Amino acid sequence: MMMTILKYRSLIAALPLGAVLTVTATSWADNPIVQTNYTADPAPMVVGDTVYLCTSHDEDVTLDNFFTMNDWRVYSSKDMVNWTDHGSPLSYHSFSWASGKAWAPHCVERDGKFYFYVPVSDSIGVAVADSPIGPFEDAIGEPLVSNYQYIDPSVFIDDDGQAYLYFGNPRLWHVALNDDMISFTGQVEQIENTTQSFGQRSGDADRPTLYEEGPWFYERNDQYYMIFAMGPLPERIGYATSSAPLGPWTYRGVIMENQSGHAFTNHAGVVDFKGKSYFFYHTQELPGGGGYKRSVAVEEFSYGADGSIPTISKTAEGVSESAEPLNPFVRVEAETIAWEQGIETEPCSEGGMNVTEISDGDTIKVEAVEFGAGADSFSYRVAAASGGGAIELYLDGEDGDPVATCAVESSGGADTWVTQQCAVNITGAHDLLLRFTGGGFDFDWWQFAGPGEPTTDGAGGATGTGSTTTTTTTTGSDGGGGASTSTDTGATASTGNPQTSGSNTGSVGTTGGATVGGATAASATTGAATSAASTGGSGAATSGGPGDATVTGGDPSSSGKGSSDDGGCACAVAGPSSSPGGLGLLSLMLLGTTRRRSRAGRS
Ligand code: FUB
């Protein structure tokens, strides 16, 4: 890795302050798309109607003035504007032979299995899982390939079934993977590093072309693309194309320049999704950001008629048009976020993730929510040691009064989850802001009910608002679809759910009170709903308690989140990464930027 380290050291003297340390004021823009973590090296993967985004993760505390990266993260979106946090399904600790450097990943599906290729400890490893959100395990117990230049894997499976693994800094290497995706035939080979293929660089005899690192390899309309980070530092993104998977490659130009707000590295991932094309990259634009605290962003773009990729500028707005409306009548994970201010996410004791560290005034924005003919109740699953907080709902901005103020009552303990409910009156399509007052509680998911509930896709019937609207603590898994051992001692009669089935003999315990845009909001509170046990509740197509309602739009794991999405979050700070040796100018610049709560909205 010495060449890489030297490369980054050379930047320290080269960059002006503004190019390294950028602090952006909080806004409601959509870029960077993740605000709860510093993320880098985006690797998007389309699976059905969802794009999964695998990223590397810059730790909040930078050690030895170098990349401090211990695990990888996964996010998902069905609409390209709201991103659900699935936590960390893989860390370098998952590889018994590795000791750190959890750098740029790539994830890919083959035959229902998911493969996570990662540079770690001067090698490339491969992990496998049954779900795109893991948990992933080391597939072979040893490196797939080893060399200090072998970083930044990119895998593409061609139409004929042949899988290719490209990687490398400062040369581009490849190997043909076998069908099992965890072994290969033949040798690692280097792609000829010609200026015809990768453009001309001058002044560095060891790096005669613009190719630096971060290949992103794919095929589209019979043309093969090799997108790559271009040197010298600070990096830009460029691309080459070929009519064959192994070249020869023809350099096609710059896609993204290095602008103010970019890091000294950049790293691209490109997908087509729901009829549009998207370009992922990273910047350093979260508050507290820097060269080792980067943030993934995305832009929509269109290919030219000849397959060319236009020049793309980074924007604060990011994707302006959602790929599809968000359905609020199914369970929506609280960690589904277009933009947040102040909150954090963590593995949830019920499975999956939840929102935590909620303080007074913290906010989550969810974009393009389609309430249709209307929602008349809002259910929210919270854990609150004491009551007194609230979730205020705003539409399309924070101006004016909230359309609902939903009290958060004590759930009986900080790790005791209950579903509470309040009345609302919302119709049409809106950006939804959930603004927290009081704080001091955790938040797992939310769901609306009402006449606007779609009936065509079956989501409503499976979700069962009646069964989810209980105030009783359960031990059921979160989204496990019937795996619960919980017992409901109360259930709410579903309001306007046209797909109800099963009997519901419970009733809402109402403690009355909050005013909702002129209407009266009734909140179910802990212990209040004590009438007869629900036997499935309204629309409870799957058995199980409130934590078990099978949902669309929730966790994609077929085996349920409880076992799949805790992610292990092995967030232990590892020992020092490879040190570039000594503190340079860059470290001095960064000294003031490593505060834990220094990201969006944090002060
Ligand atoms: O994230 C660590 C390294 O920075 C990656 O391997 C490179 O692509 C660059 O983004």
Coordinates of C-alpha atoms and ligand atoms in Angstrom, one line a residue:
M1 CA 0.0 0.0 0.0
M2 CA 3.0 2.2 0.1
M3 CA 2.2 3.8 -3.3
T4 CA -1.2 4.7 -2.1
I5 CA 0.0 6.2 1.1
L6 CA 2.6 8.2 -0.8
K7 CA -0.1 9.4 -3.1
Y8 CA -2.2 10.7 -0.3
R9 CA 0.7 12.3 1.4
S10 CA 1.6 14.2 -1.7
L11 CA -1.8 15.8 -1.5
I12 CA -1.3 17.2 1.9
A13 CA 1.1 19.8 0.6
A14 CA -0.8 20.3 -2.6
L15 CA -4.3 21.3 -1.5
P16 CA -5.5 24.6 -0.3
L17 CA -7.5 24.7 2.9
G18 CA -10.8 25.2 1.2
A19 CA -10.4 22.0 -0.9
V20 CA -9.9 19.8 2.2
L21 CA -12.1 21.2 4.9
T22 CA -15.6 22.2 3.8
V23 CA -18.3 22.7 6.4
T24 CA -21.7 23.1 4.9
A25 CA -24.6 24.7 6.8
T26 CA -27.6 22.5 7.5
S27 CA -30.1 22.5 4.7
W28 CA -33.0 20.3 3.5
A29 CA -31.2 19.4 0.4
D30 CA -30.9 15.8 -0.6
N31 CA -27.1 15.5 -1.0
P32 CA -25.3 14.0 0.7
I33 CA -27.9 11.2 0.8
V34 CA -26.7 9.8 4.2
Q35 CA -26.3 12.2 7.1
T36 CA -26.1 9.8 10.0
N37 CA -22.7 8.5 9.0
Y38 CA -19.7 9.5 7.0
T39 CA -19.9 7.2 3.9
A40 CA -17.7 6.8 0.9
D41 CA -17.1 4.7 -2.2
P42 CA -20.7 4.1 -3.2
A43 CA -21.6 0.7 -4.8
P44 CA -25.2 0.7 -5.9
M45 CA -26.9 -2.6 -6.7
V46 CA -30.4 -3.0 -8.2
V47 CA -32.4 -5.9 -6.9
G48 CA -36.0 -6.0 -8.1
D49 CA -37.8 -2.7 -7.2
T50 CA -35.1 -1.6 -4.8
V51 CA -31.6 -0.1 -5.1
Y52 CA -29.2 -1.2 -2.4
L53 CA -26.3 1.0 -1.8
C54 CA -23.2 -0.6 -0.3
T55 CA -20.7 1.9 1.0
S56 CA -17.5 2.2 3.0
H57 CA -17.7 4.1 6.2
D58 CA -15.3 6.8 7.5
E59 CA -15.2 6.6 11.2
D60 CA -16.1 9.8 13.2
V61 CA -12.6 9.8 14.7
T62 CA -9.7 9.7 12.3
L63 CA -6.6 7.9 13.5
D64 CA -3.1 8.6 12.3
N65 CA -4.3 11.2 9.8
F66 CA -5.3 8.5 7.4
F67 CA -8.4 6.5 6.3
T68 CA -10.0 5.1 9.4
M69 CA -12.4 2.6 8.1
N70 CA -13.6 -0.5 10.0
D71 CA -16.9 -1.7 8.5
W72 CA -19.2 -1.3 5.5
R73 CA -22.8 -0.1 5.5
V74 CA -25.9 -0.8 3.4
Y75 CA -28.8 1.5 2.6
S76 CA -31.7 1.0 0.3
S77 CA -34.3 3.0 -1.6
K78 CA -37.3 2.3 -3.8
D79 CA -37.5 5.9 -4.9
M80 CA -34.0 7.3 -5.0
V81 CA -34.9 10.1 -2.5
N82 CA -35.6 8.3 0.7
W83 CA -32.9 5.9 2.0
T84 CA -33.4 3.2 4.6
D85 CA -30.4 2.5 6.9
H86 CA -29.7 -1.2 7.2
G87 CA -26.7 -0.7 9.5
S88 CA -23.4 -2.6 9.0
P89 CA -23.7 -6.1 7.7
L90 CA -20.0 -6.7 7.5
S91 CA -16.8 -5.4 9.1
Y92 CA -13.1 -6.3 8.7
H93 CA -13.6 -8.4 11.9
S94 CA -15.7 -10.7 9.7
F95 CA -12.5 -11.8 8.0
S96 CA -10.3 -13.7 10.5
W97 CA -7.2 -13.0 8.4
A98 CA -7.8 -9.2 8.2
S99 CA -6.6 -6.4 10.5
G100 CA -8.2 -3.3 9.1
K101 CA -8.6 -1.0 6.1
A102 CA -12.2 -1.7 5.2
W103 CA -12.1 0.2 1.9
A104 CA -14.2 0.6 -1.2
P105 CA -16.7 -2.3 -1.6
H106 CA -18.7 -3.8 -4.4
C107 CA -21.9 -5.9 -3.9
V108 CA -23.5 -8.1 -6.6
E109 CA -26.3 -10.7 -6.7
R110 CA -26.0 -14.1 -8.4
D111 CA -28.6 -16.9 -8.3
G112 CA -30.3 -15.5 -5.2
K113 CA -27.0 -15.1 -3.2
F114 CA -25.4 -11.8 -2.5
Y115 CA -21.6 -11.2 -2.7
F116 CA -19.7 -8.4 -1.0
Y117 CA -16.2 -7.9 -2.4
V118 CA -14.0 -5.7 -0.3
P119 CA -10.5 -4.5 -0.1
V120 CA -9.2 -5.2 3.3
S121 CA -5.7 -5.6 4.7
D122 CA -4.0 -5.3 1.3
S123 CA -6.1 -8.0 -0.2
I124 CA -9.6 -8.5 -1.7
G125 CA -11.9 -10.6 0.3
V126 CA -15.4 -11.9 -0.6
A127 CA -18.3 -12.4 1.8
V128 CA -21.7 -14.0 1.0
A129 CA -25.2 -13.7 2.3
D130 CA -28.8 -14.7 1.5
S131 CA -30.0 -11.1 1.7
P132 CA -28.6 -7.9 0.3
I133 CA -28.6 -6.5 3.8
G134 CA -26.7 -9.5 5.1
P135 CA -25.4 -10.6 7.5
F136 CA -22.4 -11.4 5.3
E137 CA -19.8 -14.0 6.2
D138 CA -16.4 -14.6 4.8
A139 CA -17.0 -17.0 1.9
I140 CA -13.6 -18.6 1.6
G141 CA -11.7 -17.9 4.9
E142 CA -8.8 -16.3 3.1
P143 CA -8.1 -13.5 0.6
L144 CA -9.4 -14.0 -2.9
V145 CA -6.4 -12.1 -4.3
S146 CA -3.6 -10.4 -2.4
N147 CA -1.3 -7.5 -3.3
Y148 CA -1.0 -4.1 -1.8
Q149 CA -2.2 -2.6 -5.2
Y150 CA -5.4 -4.7 -5.1
I151 CA -8.1 -2.3 -3.9
D152 CA -11.5 -1.1 -5.2
P153 CA -13.1 -4.3 -6.6
S154 CA -15.8 -4.0 -9.2
V155 CA -17.7 -7.0 -10.4
F156 CA -19.9 -7.4 -13.4
I157 CA -21.7 -10.5 -14.7
D158 CA -22.0 -10.4 -18.4
D159 CA -25.0 -11.7 -20.4
D160 CA -23.1 -15.0 -21.1
G161 CA -22.8 -15.6 -17.4
Q162 CA -19.1 -14.8 -17.2
A163 CA -18.3 -12.7 -14.2
Y164 CA -15.4 -10.2 -14.2
L165 CA -13.6 -8.8 -11.2
Y166 CA -11.7 -5.5 -11.9
F167 CA -9.6 -3.7 -9.3
G168 CA -6.4 -1.8 -8.7
N169 CA -4.5 1.3 -7.9
P170 CA -2.5 2.6 -9.7
R171 CA -3.0 0.0 -12.4
L172 CA -6.2 -1.7 -13.5
W173 CA -6.2 -5.5 -13.0
H174 CA -8.8 -8.1 -13.7
V175 CA -9.6 -11.7 -13.2
A176 CA -12.4 -13.9 -14.5
L177 CA -14.5 -15.3 -11.7
N178 CA -15.9 -18.7 -11.7
D179 CA -19.7 -19.2 -11.5
D180 CA -19.4 -19.7 -7.8
M181 CA -18.3 -16.1 -7.6
I182 CA -15.7 -16.9 -4.9
S183 CA -13.0 -18.5 -7.0
F184 CA -11.3 -17.8 -10.3
T185 CA -9.7 -19.5 -13.2
G186 CA -6.4 -18.3 -14.6
Q187 CA -4.3 -15.5 -13.5
V188 CA -4.8 -11.9 -12.3
E189 CA -3.9 -9.9 -15.3
Q190 CA -3.2 -6.2 -15.8
I191 CA -5.0 -4.2 -18.4
E192 CA -2.6 -2.4 -20.7
N193 CA -2.2 1.1 -19.2
T194 CA -2.2 3.2 -22.5
T195 CA -3.1 6.8 -22.9
Q196 CA -5.4 5.7 -25.7
S197 CA -7.3 3.7 -23.1
F198 CA -7.2 6.0 -20.1
G199 CA -6.0 9.4 -21.2
Q200 CA -2.7 11.2 -20.7
R201 CA -1.2 12.3 -17.5
S202 CA 2.1 14.2 -17.5
G203 CA 4.7 14.7 -14.8
D204 CA 4.5 11.3 -13.2
A205 CA 6.6 8.6 -14.9
D206 CA 5.0 5.9 -12.8
R207 CA 1.5 7.0 -13.7
P208 CA 1.4 7.8 -17.4
T209 CA -2.3 7.8 -17.7
L210 CA -5.2 9.3 -15.9
Y211 CA -6.2 6.0 -14.4
E212 CA -5.8 6.1 -10.6
E213 CA -8.3 3.8 -8.9
G214 CA -12.0 3.1 -8.2
P215 CA -13.0 1.2 -11.4
W216 CA -16.7 0.8 -12.0
F217 CA -17.3 -1.8 -14.8
Y218 CA -20.6 -2.6 -16.5
E219 CA -22.2 -3.1 -19.9
R220 CA -25.1 -1.2 -21.4
N221 CA -26.5 -1.4 -24.9
D222 CA -23.6 -3.6 -26.1
Q223 CA -21.1 -1.1 -24.9
Y224 CA -18.8 -1.8 -21.9
Y225 CA -18.0 1.0 -19.6
M226 CA -15.0 1.5 -17.3
I227 CA -15.6 4.5 -15.0
F228 CA -12.6 5.3 -12.9
A229 CA -11.1 7.9 -10.5
M230 CA -8.6 10.0 -12.4
G231 CA -5.4 11.4 -11.1
P232 CA -3.5 13.4 -10.2
L233 CA -5.0 14.3 -6.9
P234 CA -7.5 15.7 -6.2
E235 CA -9.3 13.1 -8.1
R236 CA -11.8 13.6 -10.9
I237 CA -14.0 10.9 -12.5
G238 CA -13.6 9.8 -16.1
Y239 CA -14.5 6.9 -18.3
A240 CA -13.5 4.6 -21.1
T241 CA -15.6 2.3 -23.3
S242 CA -15.0 -0.9 -25.2
S243 CA -16.9 -3.3 -27.4
A244 CA -15.6 -6.2 -25.3
P245 CA -15.4 -6.9 -21.6
L246 CA -11.6 -6.9 -21.5
G247 CA -11.0 -4.1 -23.9
P248 CA -9.2 -2.6 -25.7
W249 CA -10.5 0.5 -23.9
T250 CA -10.9 3.9 -25.4
Y251 CA -10.8 7.0 -23.2
R252 CA -14.0 9.0 -23.5
G253 CA -13.4 12.0 -21.1
V254 CA -14.2 13.5 -17.8
I255 CA -17.5 12.9 -16.1
M256 CA -17.1 14.8 -12.9
E257 CA -14.5 17.5 -12.2
N258 CA -13.2 18.2 -8.7
Q259 CA -15.1 21.1 -7.4
S260 CA -15.1 22.9 -4.0
G261 CA -16.7 20.5 -1.6
H262 CA -15.3 17.4 -3.2
A263 CA -12.8 15.3 -1.3
F264 CA -9.3 14.6 -2.6
T265 CA -10.7 11.2 -3.6
N266 CA -13.8 10.5 -5.6
H267 CA -15.3 7.1 -6.4
A268 CA -18.3 6.5 -8.7
G269 CA -21.0 3.9 -9.1
V270 CA -23.6 4.0 -11.8
V271 CA -27.0 2.2 -12.2
D272 CA -30.1 2.3 -14.3
F273 CA -33.2 2.1 -12.0
K274 CA -36.9 2.5 -12.9
G275 CA -36.1 3.9 -16.3
K276 CA -33.5 6.5 -15.2
S277 CA -29.8 6.6 -14.9
Y278 CA -28.0 7.6 -11.6
F279 CA -24.4 8.6 -10.9
F280 CA -23.2 8.0 -7.3
Y281 CA -20.1 9.6 -6.0
H282 CA -18.7 11.1 -2.8
T283 CA -17.9 14.5 -1.5
Q284 CA -16.8 15.9 1.9
E285 CA -19.9 18.1 2.4
L286 CA -21.4 17.0 5.6
P287 CA -20.5 19.3 8.5
G288 CA -17.2 18.1 10.0
G289 CA -16.4 16.5 6.7
G290 CA -13.0 16.2 5.1
G291 CA -10.8 13.9 3.1
Y292 CA -11.2 11.1 5.6
K293 CA -14.8 12.0 6.4
R294 CA -16.6 11.7 3.2
S295 CA -20.3 11.6 2.2
V296 CA -22.1 9.7 -0.7
A297 CA -24.2 11.8 -3.1
V298 CA -26.1 11.0 -6.2
E299 CA -27.2 12.7 -9.4
E300 CA -29.6 11.7 -12.1
F301 CA -28.3 11.9 -15.7
S302 CA -29.1 10.8 -19.3
Y303 CA -26.8 9.0 -21.7
G304 CA -26.2 10.5 -25.0
A305 CA -27.6 8.8 -28.1
D306 CA -24.2 7.2 -28.7
G307 CA -24.0 6.0 -25.1
S308 CA -21.7 8.8 -24.0
I309 CA -21.9 10.0 -20.4
P310 CA -22.3 13.8 -20.0
T311 CA -20.3 16.0 -17.6
I312 CA -22.1 15.8 -14.3
S313 CA -21.8 18.4 -11.6
K314 CA -22.4 17.8 -7.9
T315 CA -25.5 19.5 -6.6
A316 CA -27.0 20.0 -3.2
E317 CA -30.4 19.1 -4.6
G318 CA -29.4 15.6 -5.9
V319 CA -32.3 13.6 -7.3
S320 CA -35.2 16.1 -7.7
E321 CA -37.9 13.7 -8.7
S322 CA -38.6 10.5 -6.8
A323 CA -38.8 7.3 -8.8
E324 CA -42.1 6.4 -7.2
P325 CA -44.3 7.8 -4.4
L326 CA -43.7 6.4 -0.9
N327 CA -46.7 4.5 0.4
P328 CA -47.3 5.6 4.0
F329 CA -50.0 2.9 4.6
V330 CA -47.4 0.2 5.0
R331 CA -44.8 0.1 7.8
V332 CA -42.1 2.6 7.1
E333 CA -38.9 2.2 9.0
A334 CA -38.1 5.3 11.0
E335 CA -34.6 5.2 9.6
T336 CA -36.0 5.8 6.1
I337 CA -34.7 9.3 5.5
A338 CA -34.4 11.9 2.8
W339 CA -32.8 14.3 5.2
E340 CA -32.3 14.3 8.9
Q341 CA -31.2 16.8 11.5
G342 CA -29.8 15.6 14.8
I343 CA -30.8 12.0 15.1
E344 CA -28.6 8.9 14.9
T345 CA -29.4 5.3 14.0
E346 CA -28.6 2.1 15.8
P347 CA -29.3 -1.7 15.8
C348 CA -32.8 -2.2 17.3
S349 CA -33.5 -4.6 20.1
E350 CA -36.5 -5.8 18.0
G351 CA -34.3 -6.4 14.9
G352 CA -33.3 -4.1 12.1
M353 CA -32.4 -0.5 13.0
N354 CA -34.1 2.3 14.9
V355 CA -33.7 6.0 15.3
T356 CA -32.0 7.1 18.5
E357 CA -30.4 10.1 20.2
I358 CA -33.6 12.1 19.6
S359 CA -33.4 15.5 21.0
D360 CA -35.8 18.4 21.1
G361 CA -36.1 19.9 17.6
D362 CA -34.5 17.0 15.7
T363 CA -36.2 16.3 12.4
I364 CA -36.5 13.6 9.8
K365 CA -37.7 14.5 6.3
V366 CA -39.4 11.8 4.1
E367 CA -40.1 12.9 0.5
A368 CA -42.9 12.3 -1.9
V369 CA -45.3 10.6 0.4
E370 CA -48.7 9.7 -1.2
F371 CA -51.6 9.9 1.1
G372 CA -54.1 9.8 -1.7
A373 CA -57.7 10.0 -0.5
G374 CA -56.4 10.5 3.0
A375 CA -55.0 9.2 6.3
D376 CA -56.8 9.5 9.5
S377 CA -54.5 7.8 12.0
F378 CA -50.7 7.7 12.5
S379 CA -49.1 4.7 14.4
Y380 CA -45.6 5.0 15.7
R381 CA -43.5 2.5 17.4
V382 CA -41.4 4.0 20.2
A383 CA -39.5 3.1 23.3
A384 CA -39.6 5.7 25.9
A385 CA -38.5 5.4 29.5
S386 CA -40.7 8.4 30.3
G387 CA -43.3 10.3 28.4
G388 CA -43.5 14.0 27.6
G389 CA -42.1 14.0 24.1
A390 CA -44.0 14.2 20.9
I391 CA -43.7 13.7 17.2
E392 CA -45.0 16.7 15.3
L393 CA -46.0 16.1 11.7
Y394 CA -45.5 18.9 9.1
L395 CA -46.2 18.8 5.4
D396 CA -43.9 20.3 2.8
G397 CA -41.9 22.3 5.2
E398 CA -41.6 23.4 8.8
D399 CA -43.5 26.7 8.4
G400 CA -46.7 27.2 10.3
D401 CA -48.3 24.8 12.7
P402 CA -47.9 21.0 12.6
V403 CA -50.8 19.1 11.1
A404 CA -50.6 16.7 14.0
T405 CA -48.8 16.6 17.4
C406 CA -48.6 13.0 18.5
A407 CA -47.7 12.5 22.1
V408 CA -45.1 10.0 23.0
E409 CA -46.1 8.3 26.2
S410 CA -43.9 6.3 28.4
S411 CA -43.6 2.7 27.1
G412 CA -42.4 1.4 30.5
G413 CA -38.7 1.3 29.7
A414 CA -36.0 2.6 27.4
D415 CA -35.9 -0.8 25.6
T416 CA -39.6 -1.5 25.8
W417 CA -41.3 -1.0 22.4
V418 CA -44.9 -0.1 22.1
T419 CA -47.0 1.2 19.2
Q420 CA -48.9 4.4 19.9
Q421 CA -51.4 6.2 17.7
C422 CA -52.8 9.5 17.1
A423 CA -55.5 10.9 14.7
V424 CA -54.5 12.9 11.6
N425 CA -56.2 14.3 8.6
I426 CA -53.9 14.3 5.7
T427 CA -54.7 13.9 2.0
G428 CA -52.7 14.1 -1.2
A429 CA -48.9 14.0 -1.9
H430 CA -46.5 15.7 0.4
D431 CA -43.0 15.8 1.8
L432 CA -43.5 14.7 5.4
L433 CA -41.4 16.1 8.2
L434 CA -41.4 14.4 11.5
R435 CA -40.2 16.8 14.1
F436 CA -39.4 15.6 17.6
T437 CA -40.1 17.6 20.7
G438 CA -38.8 16.7 24.1
G439 CA -36.7 13.8 22.8
G440 CA -35.5 11.1 25.1
F441 CA -37.2 8.2 23.2
D442 CA -36.2 5.8 20.4
F443 CA -38.3 5.4 17.2
D444 CA -38.5 2.1 15.2
W445 CA -41.2 2.6 12.6
W446 CA -44.4 4.5 11.6
Q447 CA -47.5 3.8 9.5
F448 CA -50.6 5.7 8.5
A449 CA -54.1 4.2 8.1
G450 CA -57.1 5.6 6.4
P451 CA -59.2 5.7 3.2
G452 CA -56.2 6.5 1.0
E453 CA -54.7 3.1 1.6
P454 CA -53.9 1.5 -1.7
T455 CA -55.8 -1.7 -2.3
T456 CA -54.4 -3.0 -5.6
D457 CA -51.0 -4.3 -4.5
G458 CA -52.1 -6.2 -1.4
A459 CA -49.9 -4.1 0.8
G460 CA -52.7 -3.0 3.0
G461 CA -54.1 -6.4 3.8
A462 CA -50.8 -7.8 4.7
T463 CA -49.9 -5.0 6.9
G464 CA -52.9 -5.0 9.1
T465 CA -53.1 -1.7 10.9
G466 CA -55.4 -3.2 13.5
S467 CA -52.9 -5.6 14.7
T468 CA -50.0 -3.2 14.7
T469 CA -51.9 -0.6 16.7
T470 CA -51.3 -2.1 20.1
T471 CA -49.7 -0.6 23.0
T472 CA -48.4 -3.8 24.5
T473 CA -44.8 -4.7 24.7
T474 CA -43.8 -7.7 22.7
T475 CA -40.8 -9.8 22.2
G476 CA -41.5 -10.4 18.6
S477 CA -39.0 -9.9 15.9
D478 CA -39.2 -6.7 13.9
G479 CA -40.7 -7.6 10.6
G480 CA -40.2 -11.3 11.0
G481 CA -43.6 -12.1 9.6
G482 CA -45.1 -14.3 12.2
A483 CA -42.1 -15.4 14.1
S484 CA -43.2 -13.6 17.2
T485 CA -43.8 -15.1 20.5
S486 CA -45.7 -12.1 21.6
T487 CA -49.1 -11.8 22.9
D488 CA -51.3 -8.8 22.1
T489 CA -53.4 -7.7 24.9
G490 CA -54.9 -4.9 23.0
A491 CA -55.6 -4.0 19.5
T492 CA -57.1 -1.1 17.7
A493 CA -60.0 -1.4 15.4
S494 CA -58.6 -0.5 12.1
T495 CA -59.8 2.7 10.6
G496 CA -60.8 2.5 7.1
N497 CA -58.7 -0.5 6.2
P498 CA -60.6 -2.0 3.3
Q499 CA -58.7 -5.3 3.5
T500 CA -59.4 -6.3 7.0
S501 CA -59.9 -9.9 7.9
G502 CA -59.8 -11.7 11.2
S503 CA -61.6 -10.7 14.2
N504 CA -60.6 -7.8 16.3
T505 CA -62.0 -7.6 19.7
G506 CA -59.7 -5.2 21.1
S507 CA -60.2 -1.5 21.5
V508 CA -58.1 1.6 21.7
G509 CA -57.3 3.0 25.0
T510 CA -57.6 6.6 24.4
T511 CA -56.2 9.2 26.7
G512 CA -57.4 11.8 24.4
G513 CA -56.1 14.9 23.6
A514 CA -53.8 16.3 21.0
T515 CA -55.4 18.6 18.6
V516 CA -54.7 17.7 15.0
G517 CA -55.4 20.5 12.6
G518 CA -58.6 21.1 14.2
A519 CA -59.5 17.5 14.7
T520 CA -59.1 15.6 17.9
A521 CA -56.2 13.2 18.1
A522 CA -56.7 10.2 20.3
S523 CA -53.6 8.4 21.5
A524 CA -53.4 4.9 22.6
T525 CA -51.2 4.6 25.6
T526 CA -49.3 1.9 27.3
G527 CA -51.6 -0.3 29.3
A528 CA -54.6 1.5 28.1
A529 CA -55.6 -1.0 25.5
T530 CA -56.4 -3.9 27.8
S531 CA -59.4 -5.4 26.2
A532 CA -59.5 -8.8 24.7
A533 CA -56.6 -10.2 23.0
S534 CA -56.4 -9.7 19.3
T535 CA -56.7 -12.8 17.2
G536 CA -55.0 -11.4 14.3
G537 CA -56.5 -8.0 14.2
S538 CA -57.7 -6.2 11.2
G539 CA -55.9 -7.3 8.2
A540 CA -53.3 -9.2 10.1
A541 CA -52.6 -11.6 7.3
T542 CA -49.6 -12.9 9.0
S543 CA -49.8 -14.0 12.5
G544 CA -47.8 -12.5 15.3
G545 CA -47.8 -9.4 17.3
P546 CA -47.3 -5.8 16.4
G547 CA -43.7 -6.2 15.7
D548 CA -44.5 -8.8 13.1
A549 CA -46.8 -7.4 10.6
T550 CA -45.5 -8.4 7.3
V551 CA -45.0 -5.3 5.2
T552 CA -44.1 -4.2 1.9
G553 CA -41.6 -1.4 1.9
G554 CA -40.0 -2.7 5.0
D555 CA -37.1 -5.0 5.5
P556 CA -36.3 -7.1 2.4
S557 CA -35.0 -10.1 4.3
S558 CA -37.1 -13.1 3.6
S559 CA -36.0 -14.5 6.9
G560 CA -37.0 -11.4 8.9
K561 CA -35.0 -8.6 10.2
G562 CA -34.5 -10.0 13.6
S563 CA -31.9 -12.4 12.3
S564 CA -30.6 -10.5 9.4
D565 CA -30.2 -6.9 10.1
D566 CA -28.7 -6.3 13.4
G567 CA -25.7 -6.1 11.4
G568 CA -23.4 -6.7 14.2
C569 CA -22.4 -3.1 14.0
A570 CA -18.9 -4.1 15.0
C571 CA -18.1 -0.5 15.4
A572 CA -15.1 -1.0 17.6
V573 CA -12.4 1.4 16.7
A574 CA -9.6 -0.7 15.3
G575 CA -6.0 -0.2 15.9
P576 CA -4.1 2.3 13.8
S577 CA -4.5 2.0 10.1
S578 CA -1.4 2.2 8.0
S579 CA 0.1 5.5 9.0
P580 CA 1.4 7.9 6.4
G581 CA 3.9 8.8 9.0
G582 CA 3.8 12.0 10.9
L583 CA 1.2 14.7 10.9
G584 CA 1.0 16.8 7.8
L585 CA -0.9 20.0 7.0
L586 CA -4.0 17.9 6.3
S587 CA -4.1 16.6 9.9
L588 CA -3.8 20.1 11.2
M589 CA -6.6 21.1 9.1
L590 CA -8.7 18.3 10.3
L591 CA -8.0 18.6 14.0
G592 CA -11.1 20.6 14.7
T593 CA -13.4 18.4 12.6
T594 CA -13.6 15.2 14.5
R595 CA -16.4 15.9 16.9
R596 CA -18.8 13.0 17.3
R597 CA -21.9 15.0 16.7
S598 CA -20.5 17.2 14.0
R599 CA -22.6 16.0 11.1
A600 CA -25.8 17.5 9.8
G601 CA -27.6 19.7 12.2
R602 CA -25.2 18.9 15.0
S603 CA -23.3 21.6 16.9
Ligands
FUB1 O1 -12.0 4.8 0.7 C1 -10.7 4.5 0.6 C2 -10.1 4.7 -0.7 O2 -10.4 6.1 -1.1 C3 -10.8 3.9 -1.8 O3 -10.3 2.7 -1.9 C4 -10.5 4.8 -3.0 O4 -11.3 4.5 -4.1 C5 -10.7 6.2 -2.5 O5 -12.1 6.5 -2.5

